[in-house]
CSV table of C-alpha atoms in Angstrom, one decimal:
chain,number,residue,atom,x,y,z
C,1,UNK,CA,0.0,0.0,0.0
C,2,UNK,CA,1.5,3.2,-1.2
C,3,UNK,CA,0.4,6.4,1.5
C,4,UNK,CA,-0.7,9.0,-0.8
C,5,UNK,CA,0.4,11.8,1.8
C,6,UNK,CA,4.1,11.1,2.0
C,7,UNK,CA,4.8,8.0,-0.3
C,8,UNK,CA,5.5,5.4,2.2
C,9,UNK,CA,5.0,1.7,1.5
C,10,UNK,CA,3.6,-0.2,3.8
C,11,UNK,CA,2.1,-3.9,3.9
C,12,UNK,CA,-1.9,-4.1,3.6
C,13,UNK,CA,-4.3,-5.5,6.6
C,14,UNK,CA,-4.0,-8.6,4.9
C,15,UNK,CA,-0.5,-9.2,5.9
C,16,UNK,CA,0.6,-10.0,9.8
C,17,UNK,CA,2.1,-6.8,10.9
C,18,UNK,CA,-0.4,-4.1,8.8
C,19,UNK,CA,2.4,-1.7,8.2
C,20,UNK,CA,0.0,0.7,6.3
C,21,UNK,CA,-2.2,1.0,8.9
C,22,UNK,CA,0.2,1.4,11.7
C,23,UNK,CA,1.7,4.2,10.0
C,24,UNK,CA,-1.8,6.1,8.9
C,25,UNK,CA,-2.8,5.9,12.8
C,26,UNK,CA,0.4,7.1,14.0
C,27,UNK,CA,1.4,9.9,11.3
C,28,UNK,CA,-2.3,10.6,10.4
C,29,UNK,CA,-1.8,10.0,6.7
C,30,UNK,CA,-5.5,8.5,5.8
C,31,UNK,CA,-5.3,7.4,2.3
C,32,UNK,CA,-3.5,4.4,0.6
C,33,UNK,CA,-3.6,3.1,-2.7
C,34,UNK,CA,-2.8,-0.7,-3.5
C,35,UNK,CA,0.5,-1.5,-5.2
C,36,UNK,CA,-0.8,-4.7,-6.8
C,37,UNK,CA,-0.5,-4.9,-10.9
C,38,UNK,CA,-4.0,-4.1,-12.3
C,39,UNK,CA,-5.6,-2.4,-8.9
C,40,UNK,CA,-7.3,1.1,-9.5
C,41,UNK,CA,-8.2,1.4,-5.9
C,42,UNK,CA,-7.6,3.8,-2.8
C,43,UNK,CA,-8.2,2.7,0.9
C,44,UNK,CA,-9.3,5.3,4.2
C,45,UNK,CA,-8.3,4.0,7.0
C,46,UNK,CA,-10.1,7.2,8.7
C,47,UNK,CA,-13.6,5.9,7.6
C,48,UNK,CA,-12.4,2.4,6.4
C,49,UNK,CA,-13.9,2.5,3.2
C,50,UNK,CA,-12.6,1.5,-0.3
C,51,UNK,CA,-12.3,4.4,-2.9
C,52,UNK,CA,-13.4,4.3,-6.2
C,53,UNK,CA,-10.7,6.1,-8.1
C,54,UNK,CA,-11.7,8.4,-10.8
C,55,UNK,CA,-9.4,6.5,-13.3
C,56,UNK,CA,-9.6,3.4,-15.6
C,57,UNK,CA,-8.0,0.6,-14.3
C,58,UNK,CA,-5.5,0.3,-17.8
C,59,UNK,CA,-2.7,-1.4,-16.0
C,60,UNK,CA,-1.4,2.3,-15.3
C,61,UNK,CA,-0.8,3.4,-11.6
C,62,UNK,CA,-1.4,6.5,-10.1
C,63,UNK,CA,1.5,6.7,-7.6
C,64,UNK,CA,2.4,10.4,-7.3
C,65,UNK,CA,1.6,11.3,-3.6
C,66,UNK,CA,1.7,15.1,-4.9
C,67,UNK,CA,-1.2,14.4,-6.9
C,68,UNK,CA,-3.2,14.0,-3.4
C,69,UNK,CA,-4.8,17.4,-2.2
C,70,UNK,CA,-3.2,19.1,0.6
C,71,UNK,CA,-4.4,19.6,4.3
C,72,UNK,CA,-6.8,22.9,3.0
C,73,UNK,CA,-8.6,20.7,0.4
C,74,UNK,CA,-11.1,18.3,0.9
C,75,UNK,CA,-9.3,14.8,0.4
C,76,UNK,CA,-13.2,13.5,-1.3
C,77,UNK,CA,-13.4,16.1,-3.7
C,78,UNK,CA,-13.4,14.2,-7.3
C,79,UNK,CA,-13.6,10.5,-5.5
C,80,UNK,CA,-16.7,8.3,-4.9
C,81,UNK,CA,-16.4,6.5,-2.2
C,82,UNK,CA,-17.5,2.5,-2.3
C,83,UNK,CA,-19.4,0.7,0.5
C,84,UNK,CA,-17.0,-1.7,2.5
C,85,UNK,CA,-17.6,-5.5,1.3
């Protein structure tokens, strides 16, 4: 999981130690994205919902964390947000 905030990589909640979410309690950093080939997806650990990502899923990642909004802006402008399965 790639923390769109500050770019760190950090193991889902599907691994043992749940790196990504350690570090979005502790640093506050609420929005992930998935590092697997072919995901389009974002995770907020926040609200623990999946986000729907406002792009194809071509293969292409998204991984620039400066593409996420800053502290001012409202992190759901743009995004739809998915009900948890």
């Amino acid at each position: 999981m790639l923390c769109l905030t500050c770019g760190y990589v950090g193991c889902s909640d599907g691994s043992p130690m749940r790196h990504a979410r350690h570090h979005a309690e502790r640093s506050g950093h609420p929005i992930v994205q998935s590092l697997h080939a072919g995901d389009n997806w974002r995770w907020c650990f926040v609200h623990d919902v999946q986000i729907c990502t406002p792009y194809p899923a071509t293969g292409a990642r998204v991984v620039a964390p400066s593409l996420v909004p800053g502290p001012a802006d409202d992190l759901r402008h743009g995004l739809r947000i998915a009900k948890s399965q």
